[in-house]
Amino acid sequence: MIATHLDAKALGYCNAGLRRWFPRDGVTFEDFRQQGVSTDWLRATGDAMAIRLAKYVEQHAHSVTNEGAKE
C-alpha cells in the first residue's frame, strides 16, 4: 500500500518533520512527494509518526473498501 505526501498533509505533518525520514534506502524526500512510499517502508523507519501515517493509510483504504461493499 502506498502513502502519499497528501496523506501526510491530511494528518497535519509539516515538510520539515517529514524530511527527517529521508534519504533512506535510496528514497529521497522528492521521491516521496512525487510517488509516495510503501507503508512497509514507513514502518521500517521505526519513527512513530511514520508508523502512524502507515496505519492511517491502511485504515483509510480499509474503510473505503468497506464503503464500496455496502453499496
PDB file of N, CA, C, O and CB in Angstrom:
ATOM      1  N   MET A   1       0.845  -1.157   0.000  1.00  0.00           N
ATOM      2  CA  MET A   1       0.000   0.000   0.000  1.00  0.00           C
ATOM      3  C   MET A   1       0.904   1.238   0.000  1.00  0.00           C
ATOM      4  O   MET A   1       1.947   1.253   0.654  1.00  0.00           O
ATOM      5  CB  MET A   1      -0.969  -0.012   1.219  1.00  0.00           C
ATOM      6  N   ILE A   2       0.494   2.275  -0.740  1.00  0.00           N
ATOM      7  CA  ILE A   2       1.313   3.475  -0.902  1.00  0.00           C
ATOM      8  C   ILE A   2       0.767   4.645  -0.086  1.00  0.00           C
ATOM      9  O   ILE A   2      -0.424   4.954  -0.137  1.00  0.00           O
ATOM     10  CB  ILE A   2       1.393   3.862  -2.375  1.00  0.00           C
ATOM     11  N   ALA A   3       1.648   5.278   0.655  1.00  0.00           N
ATOM     12  CA  ALA A   3       1.331   6.502   1.394  1.00  0.00           C
ATOM     13  C   ALA A   3       1.880   7.673   0.595  1.00  0.00           C
ATOM     14  O   ALA A   3       3.013   7.627   0.115  1.00  0.00           O
ATOM     15  CB  ALA A   3       1.927   6.475   2.854  1.00  0.00           C
ATOM     16  N   THR A   4       1.085   8.714   0.453  1.00  0.00           N
ATOM     17  CA  THR A   4       1.497   9.864  -0.339  1.00  0.00           C
ATOM     18  C   THR A   4       1.753  11.090   0.539  1.00  0.00           C
ATOM     19  O   THR A   4       1.432  11.113   1.728  1.00  0.00           O
ATOM     20  CB  THR A   4       0.437  10.183  -1.388  1.00  0.00           C
ATOM     21  N   HIS A   5       2.329  12.081  -0.078  1.00  0.00           N
ATOM     22  CA  HIS A   5       2.557  13.359   0.593  1.00  0.00           C
ATOM     23  C   HIS A   5       1.224  13.950   1.032  1.00  0.00           C
ATOM     24  O   HIS A   5       1.139  14.541   2.108  1.00  0.00           O
ATOM     25  CB  HIS A   5       3.312  14.345  -0.334  1.00  0.00           C
ATOM     26  N   LEU A   6       0.188  13.801   0.223  1.00  0.00           N
ATOM     27  CA  LEU A   6      -1.142  14.305   0.587  1.00  0.00           C
ATOM     28  C   LEU A   6      -1.690  13.600   1.825  1.00  0.00           C
ATOM     29  O   LEU A   6      -2.349  14.225   2.655  1.00  0.00           O
ATOM     30  CB  LEU A   6      -2.115  14.129  -0.583  1.00  0.00           C
ATOM     31  N   ASP A   7      -1.420  12.304   1.952  1.00  0.00           N
ATOM     32  CA  ASP A   7      -1.838  11.573   3.158  1.00  0.00           C
ATOM     33  C   ASP A   7      -1.161  12.176   4.390  1.00  0.00           C
ATOM     34  O   ASP A   7      -1.800  12.383   5.422  1.00  0.00           O
ATOM     35  CB  ASP A   7      -1.494  10.056   3.035  1.00  0.00           C
ATOM     36  N   ALA A   8       0.126  12.452   4.271  1.00  0.00           N
ATOM     37  CA  ALA A   8       0.867  13.031   5.394  1.00  0.00           C
ATOM     38  C   ALA A   8       0.318  14.411   5.749  1.00  0.00           C
ATOM     39  O   ALA A   8       0.197  14.750   6.926  1.00  0.00           O
ATOM     40  CB  ALA A   8       2.368  13.126   5.058  1.00  0.00           C
ATOM     41  N   LYS A   9      -0.008  15.193   4.745  1.00  0.00           N
ATOM     42  CA  LYS A   9      -0.571  16.522   4.990  1.00  0.00           C
ATOM     43  C   LYS A   9      -1.943  16.410   5.651  1.00  0.00           C
ATOM     44  O   LYS A   9      -2.302  17.255   6.471  1.00  0.00           O
ATOM     45  CB  LYS A   9      -0.676  17.316   3.674  1.00  0.00           C
ATOM     46  N   ALA A  10      -2.713  15.380   5.304  1.00  0.00           N
ATOM     47  CA  ALA A  10      -4.029  15.176   5.917  1.00  0.00           C
ATOM     48  C   ALA A  10      -3.906  14.953   7.423  1.00  0.00           C
ATOM     49  O   ALA A  10      -4.826  15.267   8.177  1.00  0.00           O
ATOM     50  CB  ALA A  10      -4.744  13.981   5.265  1.00  0.00           C
ATOM     51  N   LEU A  11      -2.775  14.413   7.857  1.00  0.00           N
ATOM     52  CA  LEU A  11      -2.527  14.216   9.289  1.00  0.00           C
ATOM     53  C   LEU A  11      -1.913  15.458   9.932  1.00  0.00           C
ATOM     54  O   LEU A  11      -1.650  15.471  11.135  1.00  0.00           O
ATOM     55  CB  LEU A  11      -1.607  13.013   9.504  1.00  0.00           C
ATOM     56  N   GLY A  12      -1.688  16.486   9.144  1.00  0.00           N
ATOM     57  CA  GLY A  12      -1.119  17.717   9.678  1.00  0.00           C
ATOM     58  C   GLY A  12       0.397  17.722   9.751  1.00  0.00           C
ATOM     59  O   GLY A  12       0.977  18.580  10.416  1.00  0.00           O
ATOM     60  N   TYR A  13       1.048  16.781   9.083  1.00  0.00           N
ATOM     61  CA  TYR A  13       2.504  16.711   9.111  1.00  0.00           C
ATOM     62  C   TYR A  13       3.098  17.836   8.266  1.00  0.00           C
ATOM     63  O   TYR A  13       2.592  18.145   7.187  1.00  0.00           O
ATOM     64  CB  TYR A  13       2.994  15.335   8.605  1.00  0.00           C
ATOM     65  N   CYS A  14       4.171  18.445   8.760  1.00  0.00           N
ATOM     66  CA  CYS A  14       4.853  19.506   8.017  1.00  0.00           C
ATOM     67  C   CYS A  14       6.047  18.912   7.267  1.00  0.00           C
ATOM     68  O   CYS A  14       6.563  17.854   7.630  1.00  0.00           O
ATOM     69  CB  CYS A  14       5.317  20.649   8.975  1.00  0.00           C
ATOM     70  N   ASN A  15       6.469  19.608   6.223  1.00  0.00           N
ATOM     71  CA  ASN A  15       7.584  19.114   5.419  1.00  0.00           C
ATOM     72  C   ASN A  15       8.867  18.975   6.229  1.00  0.00           C
ATOM     73  O   ASN A  15       9.641  18.045   6.003  1.00  0.00           O
ATOM     74  CB  ASN A  15       7.822  20.036   4.245  1.00  0.00           C
ATOM     75  N   ALA A  16       9.100  19.881   7.165  1.00  0.00           N
ATOM     76  CA  ALA A  16      10.322  19.796   7.977  1.00  0.00           C
ATOM     77  C   ALA A  16      10.364  18.480   8.753  1.00  0.00           C
ATOM     78  O   ALA A  16      11.413  17.841   8.835  1.00  0.00           O
ATOM     79  CB  ALA A  16      10.409  20.992   8.953  1.00  0.00           C
ATOM     80  N   GLY A  17       9.245  18.081   9.313  1.00  0.00           N
ATOM     81  CA  GLY A  17       9.183  16.818  10.040  1.00  0.00           C
ATOM     82  C   GLY A  17       9.308  15.618   9.123  1.00  0.00           C
ATOM     83  O   GLY A  17       9.969  14.635   9.458  1.00  0.00           O
ATOM     84  N   LEU A  18       8.670  15.701   7.968  1.00  0.00           N
ATOM     85  CA  LEU A  18       8.723  14.595   7.012  1.00  0.00           C
ATOM     86  C   LEU A  18      10.139  14.369   6.500  1.00  0.00           C
ATOM     87  O   LEU A  18      10.547  13.226   6.289  1.00  0.00           O
ATOM     88  CB  LEU A  18       7.782  14.861   5.841  1.00  0.00           C
ATOM     89  N   ARG A  19      10.879  15.430   6.300  1.00  0.00           N
ATOM     90  CA  ARG A  19      12.234  15.320   5.740  1.00  0.00           C
ATOM     91  C   ARG A  19      13.172  14.499   6.629  1.00  0.00           C
ATOM     92  O   ARG A  19      14.188  13.996   6.149  1.00  0.00           O
ATOM     93  CB  ARG A  19      12.822  16.711   5.530  1.00  0.00           C
ATOM     94  N   ARG A  20      12.847  14.357   7.908  1.00  0.00           N
ATOM     95  CA  ARG A  20      13.708  13.569   8.815  1.00  0.00           C
ATOM     96  C   ARG A  20      13.799  12.110   8.385  1.00  0.00           C
ATOM     97  O   ARG A  20      14.760  11.421   8.728  1.00  0.00           O
ATOM     98  CB  ARG A  20      13.179  13.647  10.254  1.00  0.00           C
ATOM     99  N   TRP A  21      12.810  11.636   7.638  1.00  0.00           N
ATOM    100  CA  TRP A  21      12.806  10.230   7.233  1.00  0.00           C
ATOM    101  C   TRP A  21      13.701   9.964   6.022  1.00  0.00           C
ATOM    102  O   TRP A  21      13.911   8.807   5.657  1.00  0.00           O
ATOM    103  CB  TRP A  21      11.390   9.789   6.924  1.00  0.00           C
ATOM    104  N   PHE A  22      14.224  11.004   5.403  1.00  0.00           N
ATOM    105  CA  PHE A  22      14.937  10.871   4.129  1.00  0.00           C
ATOM    106  C   PHE A  22      16.336  11.463   4.226  1.00  0.00           C
ATOM    107  O   PHE A  22      16.583  12.296   5.098  1.00  0.00           O
ATOM    108  CB  PHE A  22      14.154  11.554   3.000  1.00  0.00           C
ATOM    109  N   PRO A  23      17.280  11.048   3.336  1.00  0.00           N
ATOM    110  CA  PRO A  23      17.162   9.885   2.473  1.00  0.00           C
ATOM    111  C   PRO A  23      17.326   8.601   3.280  1.00  0.00           C
ATOM    112  O   PRO A  23      18.025   8.571   4.293  1.00  0.00           O
ATOM    113  CB  PRO A  23      18.199   9.946   1.347  1.00  0.00           C
ATOM    114  N   ARG A  24      16.689   7.578   2.826  1.00  0.00           N
ATOM    115  CA  ARG A  24      16.755   6.275   3.484  1.00  0.00           C
ATOM    116  C   ARG A  24      16.516   5.209   2.430  1.00  0.00           C
ATOM    117  O   ARG A  24      15.560   5.301   1.660  1.00  0.00           O
ATOM    118  CB  ARG A  24      15.712   6.162   4.651  1.00  0.00           C
ATOM    119  N   ASP A  25      17.363   4.214   2.390  1.00  0.00           N
ATOM    120  CA  ASP A  25      17.231   3.096   1.450  1.00  0.00           C
ATOM    121  C   ASP A  25      17.064   3.575   0.011  1.00  0.00           C
ATOM    122  O   ASP A  25      16.310   2.988  -0.765  1.00  0.00           O
ATOM    123  CB  ASP A  25      16.047   2.222   1.840  1.00  0.00           C
ATOM    124  N   GLY A  26      17.775   4.647  -0.336  1.00  0.00           N
ATOM    125  CA  GLY A  26      17.728   5.149  -1.703  1.00  0.00           C
ATOM    126  C   GLY A  26      16.495   5.971  -2.038  1.00  0.00           C
ATOM    127  O   GLY A  26      16.307   6.354  -3.192  1.00  0.00           O
ATOM    128  N   VAL A  27      15.653   6.248  -1.051  1.00  0.00           N
ATOM    129  CA  VAL A  27      14.436   7.032  -1.270  1.00  0.00           C
ATOM    130  C   VAL A  27      14.674   8.450  -0.756  1.00  0.00           C
ATOM    131  O   VAL A  27      15.113   8.647   0.378  1.00  0.00           O
ATOM    132  CB  VAL A  27      13.199   6.377  -0.557  1.00  0.00           C
ATOM    133  N   THR A  28      14.380   9.428  -1.601  1.00  0.00           N
ATOM    134  CA  THR A  28      14.542  10.827  -1.214  1.00  0.00           C
ATOM    135  C   THR A  28      13.184  11.446  -0.883  1.00  0.00           C
ATOM    136  O   THR A  28      12.133  10.879  -1.184  1.00  0.00           O
ATOM    137  CB  THR A  28      15.240  11.626  -2.338  1.00  0.00           C
ATOM    138  N   PHE A  29      13.235  12.608  -0.265  1.00  0.00           N
ATOM    139  CA  PHE A  29      12.004  13.338   0.034  1.00  0.00           C
ATOM    140  C   PHE A  29      11.258  13.666  -1.256  1.00  0.00           C
ATOM    141  O   PHE A  29      10.029  13.601  -1.299  1.00  0.00           O
ATOM    142  CB  PHE A  29      12.314  14.631   0.819  1.00  0.00           C
ATOM    143  N   GLU A  30      11.996  14.016  -2.302  1.00  0.00           N
ATOM    144  CA  GLU A  30      11.358  14.331  -3.589  1.00  0.00           C
ATOM    145  C   GLU A  30      10.664  13.088  -4.165  1.00  0.00           C
ATOM    146  O   GLU A  30       9.584  13.202  -4.744  1.00  0.00           O
ATOM    147  CB  GLU A  30      12.409  14.875  -4.599  1.00  0.00           C
ATOM    148  N   ASP A  31      11.269  11.909  -4.013  1.00  0.00           N
ATOM    149  CA  ASP A  31      10.609  10.662  -4.440  1.00  0.00           C
ATOM    150  C   ASP A  31       9.275  10.509  -3.723  1.00  0.00           C
ATOM    151  O   ASP A  31       8.257  10.181  -4.333  1.00  0.00           O
ATOM    152  CB  ASP A  31      11.514   9.428  -4.159  1.00  0.00           C
ATOM    153  N   PHE A  32       9.300  10.753  -2.420  1.00  0.00           N
ATOM    154  CA  PHE A  32       8.078  10.642  -1.621  1.00  0.00           C
ATOM    155  C   PHE A  32       7.024  11.618  -2.119  1.00  0.00           C
ATOM    156  O   PHE A  32       5.860  11.246  -2.274  1.00  0.00           O
ATOM    157  CB  PHE A  32       8.377  10.896  -0.137  1.00  0.00           C
ATOM    158  N   ARG A  33       7.415  12.860  -2.370  1.00  0.00           N
ATOM    159  CA  ARG A  33       6.448  13.865  -2.838  1.00  0.00           C
ATOM    160  C   ARG A  33       5.851  13.485  -4.185  1.00  0.00           C
ATOM    161  O   ARG A  33       4.669  13.730  -4.428  1.00  0.00           O
ATOM    162  CB  ARG A  33       7.115  15.237  -2.940  1.00  0.00           C
ATOM    163  N   GLN A  34       6.647  12.895  -5.059  1.00  0.00           N
ATOM    164  CA  GLN A  34       6.176  12.592  -6.407  1.00  0.00           C
ATOM    165  C   GLN A  34       5.465  11.249  -6.517  1.00  0.00           C
ATOM    166  O   GLN A  34       4.500  11.120  -7.270  1.00  0.00           O
ATOM    167  CB  GLN A  34       7.329  12.618  -7.358  1.00  0.00           C
ATOM    168  N   GLN A  35       5.936  10.239  -5.767  1.00  0.00           N
ATOM    169  CA  GLN A  35       5.445   8.877  -5.963  1.00  0.00           C
ATOM    170  C   GLN A  35       4.879   8.220  -4.720  1.00  0.00           C
ATOM    171  O   GLN A  35       4.175   7.216  -4.821  1.00  0.00           O
ATOM    172  CB  GLN A  35       6.534   8.038  -6.485  1.00  0.00           C
ATOM    173  N   GLY A  36       5.173   8.766  -3.552  1.00  0.00           N
ATOM    174  CA  GLY A  36       4.773   8.115  -2.315  1.00  0.00           C
ATOM    175  C   GLY A  36       5.758   7.017  -1.939  1.00  0.00           C
ATOM    176  O   GLY A  36       6.715   6.749  -2.665  1.00  0.00           O
ATOM    177  N   VAL A  37       5.514   6.394  -0.812  1.00  0.00           N
ATOM    178  CA  VAL A  37       6.331   5.272  -0.338  1.00  0.00           C
ATOM    179  C   VAL A  37       5.392   4.210   0.220  1.00  0.00           C
ATOM    180  O   VAL A  37       4.245   4.496   0.561  1.00  0.00           O
ATOM    181  CB  VAL A  37       7.374   5.735   0.750  1.00  0.00           C
ATOM    182  N   SER A  38       5.885   3.001   0.309  1.00  0.00           N
ATOM    183  CA  SER A  38       5.041   1.922   0.824  1.00  0.00           C
ATOM    184  C   SER A  38       4.863   2.055   2.337  1.00  0.00           C
ATOM    185  O   SER A  38       5.711   2.611   3.035  1.00  0.00           O
ATOM    186  CB  SER A  38       5.649   0.545   0.475  1.00  0.00           C
ATOM    187  N   THR A  39       3.757   1.536   2.811  1.00  0.00           N
ATOM    188  CA  THR A  39       3.532   1.544   4.257  1.00  0.00           C
ATOM    189  C   THR A  39       4.575   0.669   4.954  1.00  0.00           C
ATOM    190  O   THR A  39       4.933   0.936   6.101  1.00  0.00           O
ATOM    191  CB  THR A  39       2.101   1.052   4.591  1.00  0.00           C
ATOM    192  N   ASP A  40       5.060  -0.361   4.285  1.00  0.00           N
ATOM    193  CA  ASP A  40       6.127  -1.189   4.862  1.00  0.00           C
ATOM    194  C   ASP A  40       7.401  -0.365   5.045  1.00  0.00           C
ATOM    195  O   ASP A  40       8.086  -0.487   6.061  1.00  0.00           O
ATOM    196  CB  ASP A  40       6.411  -2.420   3.963  1.00  0.00           C
ATOM    197  N   TRP A  41       7.709   0.461   4.068  1.00  0.00           N
ATOM    198  CA  TRP A  41       8.885   1.332   4.158  1.00  0.00           C
ATOM    199  C   TRP A  41       8.745   2.273   5.347  1.00  0.00           C
ATOM    200  O   TRP A  41       9.694   2.470   6.106  1.00  0.00           O
ATOM    201  CB  TRP A  41       9.076   2.139   2.850  1.00  0.00           C
ATOM    202  N   LEU A  42       7.558   2.855   5.506  1.00  0.00           N
ATOM    203  CA  LEU A  42       7.318   3.758   6.633  1.00  0.00           C
ATOM    204  C   LEU A  42       7.532   3.046   7.961  1.00  0.00           C
ATOM    205  O   LEU A  42       8.180   3.589   8.856  1.00  0.00           O
ATOM    206  CB  LEU A  42       5.900   4.330   6.568  1.00  0.00           C
ATOM    207  N   ARG A  43       7.001   1.850   8.098  1.00  0.00           N
ATOM    208  CA  ARG A  43       7.167   1.091   9.341  1.00  0.00           C
ATOM    209  C   ARG A  43       8.640   0.788   9.620  1.00  0.00           C
ATOM    210  O   ARG A  43       9.080   0.807  10.770  1.00  0.00           O
ATOM    211  CB  ARG A  43       6.368  -0.215   9.274  1.00  0.00           C
ATOM    212  N   ALA A  44       9.390   0.511   8.564  1.00  0.00           N
ATOM    213  CA  ALA A  44      10.806   0.158   8.721  1.00  0.00           C
ATOM    214  C   ALA A  44      11.644   1.323   9.238  1.00  0.00           C
ATOM    215  O   ALA A  44      12.747   1.107   9.741  1.00  0.00           O
ATOM    216  CB  ALA A  44      11.371  -0.322   7.397  1.00  0.00           C
ATOM    217  N   THR A  45      11.145   2.548   9.125  1.00  0.00           N
ATOM    218  CA  THR A  45      11.899   3.689   9.661  1.00  0.00           C
ATOM    219  C   THR A  45      11.965   3.630  11.180  1.00  0.00           C
ATOM    220  O   THR A  45      12.898   4.160  11.782  1.00  0.00           O
ATOM    221  CB  THR A  45      11.263   5.016   9.214  1.00  0.00           C
ATOM    222  N   GLY A  46      10.977   2.987  11.806  1.00  0.00           N
ATOM    223  CA  GLY A  46      10.917   2.938  13.261  1.00  0.00           C
ATOM    224  C   GLY A  46      10.418   4.231  13.888  1.00  0.00           C
ATOM    225  O   GLY A  46      10.308   4.324  15.111  1.00  0.00           O
ATOM    226  N   ASP A  47      10.117   5.221  13.073  1.00  0.00           N
ATOM    227  CA  ASP A  47       9.653   6.520  13.553  1.00  0.00           C
ATOM    228  C   ASP A  47       8.163   6.442  13.876  1.00  0.00           C
ATOM    229  O   ASP A  47       7.373   5.967  13.060  1.00  0.00           O
ATOM    230  CB  ASP A  47       9.928   7.631  12.501  1.00  0.00           C
ATOM    231  N   ALA A  48       7.781   6.904  15.058  1.00  0.00           N
ATOM    232  CA  ALA A  48       6.382   6.803  15.493  1.00  0.00           C
ATOM    233  C   ALA A  48       5.430   7.542  14.554  1.00  0.00           C
ATOM    234  O   ALA A  48       4.324   7.067  14.292  1.00  0.00           O
ATOM    235  CB  ALA A  48       6.234   7.354  16.905  1.00  0.00           C
ATOM    236  N   MET A  49       5.852   8.696  14.047  1.00  0.00           N
ATOM    237  CA  MET A  49       4.985   9.443  13.132  1.00  0.00           C
ATOM    238  C   MET A  49       4.846   8.725  11.792  1.00  0.00           C
ATOM    239  O   MET A  49       3.773   8.739  11.189  1.00  0.00           O
ATOM    240  CB  MET A  49       5.535  10.859  12.913  1.00  0.00           C
ATOM    241  N   ALA A  50       5.914   8.103  11.329  1.00  0.00           N
ATOM    242  CA  ALA A  50       5.858   7.350  10.075  1.00  0.00           C
ATOM    243  C   ALA A  50       4.928   6.147  10.230  1.00  0.00           C
ATOM    244  O   ALA A  50       4.150   5.836   9.328  1.00  0.00           O
ATOM    245  CB  ALA A  50       7.277   6.888   9.647  1.00  0.00           C
ATOM    246  N   ILE A  51       5.014   5.486  11.357  1.00  0.00           N
ATOM    247  CA  ILE A  51       4.152   4.331  11.618  1.00  0.00           C
ATOM    248  C   ILE A  51       2.695   4.776  11.716  1.00  0.00           C
ATOM    249  O   ILE A  51       1.798   4.078  11.243  1.00  0.00           O
ATOM    250  CB  ILE A  51       4.583   3.606  12.917  1.00  0.00           C
ATOM    251  N   ARG A  52       2.459   5.929  12.325  1.00  0.00           N
ATOM    252  CA  ARG A  52       1.094   6.471  12.402  1.00  0.00           C
ATOM    253  C   ARG A  52       0.548   6.747  10.996  1.00  0.00           C
ATOM    254  O   ARG A  52      -0.623   6.483  10.722  1.00  0.00           O
ATOM    255  CB  ARG A  52       1.069   7.772  13.254  1.00  0.00           C
ATOM    256  N   LEU A  53       1.388   7.274  10.113  1.00  0.00           N
ATOM    257  CA  LEU A  53       0.972   7.526   8.733  1.00  0.00           C
ATOM    258  C   LEU A  53       0.636   6.213   8.030  1.00  0.00           C
ATOM    259  O   LEU A  53      -0.361   6.135   7.312  1.00  0.00           O
ATOM    260  CB  LEU A  53       2.076   8.279   7.961  1.00  0.00           C
ATOM    261  N   ALA A  54       1.453   5.187   8.228  1.00  0.00           N
ATOM    262  CA  ALA A  54       1.181   3.882   7.621  1.00  0.00           C
ATOM    263  C   ALA A  54      -0.170   3.346   8.087  1.00  0.00           C
ATOM    264  O   ALA A  54      -0.962   2.864   7.276  1.00  0.00           O
ATOM    265  CB  ALA A  54       2.300   2.878   7.966  1.00  0.00           C
ATOM    266  N   LYS A  55      -0.430   3.429   9.370  1.00  0.00           N
ATOM    267  CA  LYS A  55      -1.713   2.956   9.914  1.00  0.00           C
ATOM    268  C   LYS A  55      -2.876   3.759   9.344  1.00  0.00           C
ATOM    269  O   LYS A  55      -3.911   3.194   8.989  1.00  0.00           O
ATOM    270  CB  LYS A  55      -1.715   3.048  11.451  1.00  0.00           C
ATOM    271  N   TYR A  56      -2.706   5.083   9.256  1.00  0.00           N
ATOM    272  CA  TYR A  56      -3.752   5.951   8.710  1.00  0.00           C
ATOM    273  C   TYR A  56      -4.105   5.540   7.277  1.00  0.00           C
ATOM    274  O   TYR A  56      -5.281   5.412   6.936  1.00  0.00           O
ATOM    275  CB  TYR A  56      -3.300   7.429   8.745  1.00  0.00           C
ATOM    276  N   VAL A  57      -3.096   5.336   6.451  1.00  0.00           N
ATOM    277  CA  VAL A  57      -3.319   4.966   5.049  1.00  0.00           C
ATOM    278  C   VAL A  57      -4.014   3.615   4.962  1.00  0.00           C
ATOM    279  O   VAL A  57      -4.957   3.448   4.189  1.00  0.00           O
ATOM    280  CB  VAL A  57      -1.986   4.930   4.274  1.00  0.00           C
ATOM    281  N   GLU A  58      -3.554   2.654   5.748  1.00  0.00           N
ATOM    282  CA  GLU A  58      -4.163   1.320   5.720  1.00  0.00           C
ATOM    283  C   GLU A  58      -5.601   1.352   6.222  1.00  0.00           C
ATOM    284  O   GLU A  58      -6.468   0.701   5.640  1.00  0.00           O
ATOM    285  CB  GLU A  58      -3.343   0.343   6.562  1.00  0.00           C
ATOM    286  N   GLN A  59      -5.866   2.090   7.280  1.00  0.00           N
ATOM    287  CA  GLN A  59      -7.231   2.180   7.807  1.00  0.00           C
ATOM    288  C   GLN A  59      -8.144   2.916   6.842  1.00  0.00           C
ATOM    289  O   GLN A  59      -9.300   2.531   6.665  1.00  0.00           O
ATOM    290  CB  GLN A  59      -7.236   2.881   9.166  1.00  0.00           C
ATOM    291  N   HIS A  60      -7.635   3.973   6.217  1.00  0.00           N
ATOM    292  CA  HIS A  60      -8.426   4.734   5.257  1.00  0.00           C
ATOM    293  C   HIS A  60      -8.783   3.849   4.059  1.00  0.00           C
ATOM    294  O   HIS A  60      -9.923   3.868   3.594  1.00  0.00           O
ATOM    295  CB  HIS A  60      -7.657   5.997   4.794  1.00  0.00           C
ATOM    296  N   ALA A  61      -7.823   3.083   3.563  1.00  0.00           N
ATOM    297  CA  ALA A  61      -8.081   2.186   2.435  1.00  0.00           C
ATOM    298  C   ALA A  61      -9.099   1.127   2.824  1.00  0.00           C
ATOM    299  O   ALA A  61      -9.966   0.768   2.028  1.00  0.00           O
ATOM    300  CB  ALA A  61      -6.778   1.523   1.956  1.00  0.00           C
ATOM    301  N   HIS A  62      -8.993   0.627   4.050  1.00  0.00           N
ATOM    302  CA  HIS A  62      -9.924  -0.391   4.531  1.00  0.00           C
ATOM    303  C   HIS A  62     -11.336   0.181   4.627  1.00  0.00           C
ATOM    304  O   HIS A  62     -12.297  -0.490   4.251  1.00  0.00           O
ATOM    305  CB  HIS A  62      -9.473  -0.935   5.899  1.00  0.00           C
ATOM    306  N   SER A  63     -11.473   1.404   5.122  1.00  0.00           N
ATOM    307  CA  SER A  63     -12.806   1.998   5.265  1.00  0.00           C
ATOM    308  C   SER A  63     -13.410   2.306   3.904  1.00  0.00           C
ATOM    309  O   SER A  63     -14.622   2.172   3.735  1.00  0.00           O
ATOM    310  CB  SER A  63     -12.739   3.276   6.112  1.00  0.00           C
ATOM    311  N   VAL A  64     -12.608   2.712   2.934  1.00  0.00           N
ATOM    312  CA  VAL A  64     -13.111   2.964   1.582  1.00  0.00           C
ATOM    313  C   VAL A  64     -13.580   1.659   0.956  1.00  0.00           C
ATOM    314  O   VAL A  64     -14.613   1.623   0.287  1.00  0.00           O
ATOM    315  CB  VAL A  64     -12.024   3.627   0.701  1.00  0.00           C
ATOM    316  N   THR A  65     -12.825   0.591   1.170  1.00  0.00           N
ATOM    317  CA  THR A  65     -13.210  -0.720   0.650  1.00  0.00           C
ATOM    318  C   THR A  65     -14.524  -1.169   1.269  1.00  0.00           C
ATOM    319  O   THR A  65     -15.395  -1.684   0.568  1.00  0.00           O
ATOM    320  CB  THR A  65     -12.110  -1.759   0.922  1.00  0.00           C
ATOM    321  N   ASN A  66     -14.675  -0.983   2.559  1.00  0.00           N
ATOM    322  CA  ASN A  66     -15.915  -1.374   3.232  1.00  0.00           C
ATOM    323  C   ASN A  66     -17.094  -0.540   2.767  1.00  0.00           C
ATOM    324  O   ASN A  66     -18.200  -1.068   2.653  1.00  0.00           O
ATOM    325  CB  ASN A  66     -15.759  -1.249   4.738  1.00  0.00           C
ATOM    326  N   GLU A  67     -16.901   0.734   2.497  1.00  0.00           N
ATOM    327  CA  GLU A  67     -17.980   1.584   1.991  1.00  0.00           C
ATOM    328  C   GLU A  67     -18.466   1.059   0.650  1.00  0.00           C
ATOM    329  O   GLU A  67     -19.670   1.009   0.399  1.00  0.00           O
ATOM    330  CB  GLU A  67     -17.511   3.053   1.858  1.00  0.00           C
ATOM    331  N   GLY A  68     -17.540   0.668  -0.208  1.00  0.00           N
ATOM    332  CA  GLY A  68     -17.909   0.131  -1.515  1.00  0.00           C
ATOM    333  C   GLY A  68     -18.673  -1.172  -1.400  1.00  0.00           C
ATOM    334  O   GLY A  68     -19.538  -1.457  -2.229  1.00  0.00           O
ATOM    335  N   ALA A  69     -18.367  -1.965  -0.389  1.00  0.00           N
ATOM    336  CA  ALA A  69     -19.038  -3.251  -0.199  1.00  0.00           C
ATOM    337  C   ALA A  69     -20.475  -3.074   0.262  1.00  0.00           C
ATOM    338  O   ALA A  69     -21.300  -3.967   0.068  1.00  0.00           O
ATOM    339  CB  ALA A  69     -18.277  -4.099   0.806  1.00  0.00           C
ATOM    340  N   LYS A  70     -20.790  -1.925   0.875  1.00  0.00           N
ATOM    341  CA  LYS A  70     -22.138  -1.685   1.378  1.00  0.00           C
ATOM    342  C   LYS A  70     -23.117  -1.338   0.267  1.00  0.00           C
ATOM    343  O   LYS A  70     -24.325  -1.516   0.426  1.00  0.00           O
ATOM    344  CB  LYS A  70     -22.118  -0.578   2.400  1.00  0.00           C
ATOM    345  N   GLU A  71     -22.609  -0.847  -0.850  1.00  0.00           N
ATOM    346  CA  GLU A  71     -23.497  -0.398  -1.927  1.00  0.00           C
ATOM    347  C   GLU A  71     -24.111  -1.533  -2.687  1.00  0.00           C
ATOM    348  O   GLU A  71     -24.880  -1.306  -3.621  1.00  0.00           O
ATOM    349  CB  GLU A  71     -22.757   0.479  -2.876  1.00  0.00           C
TER     350      GLU A  71
END
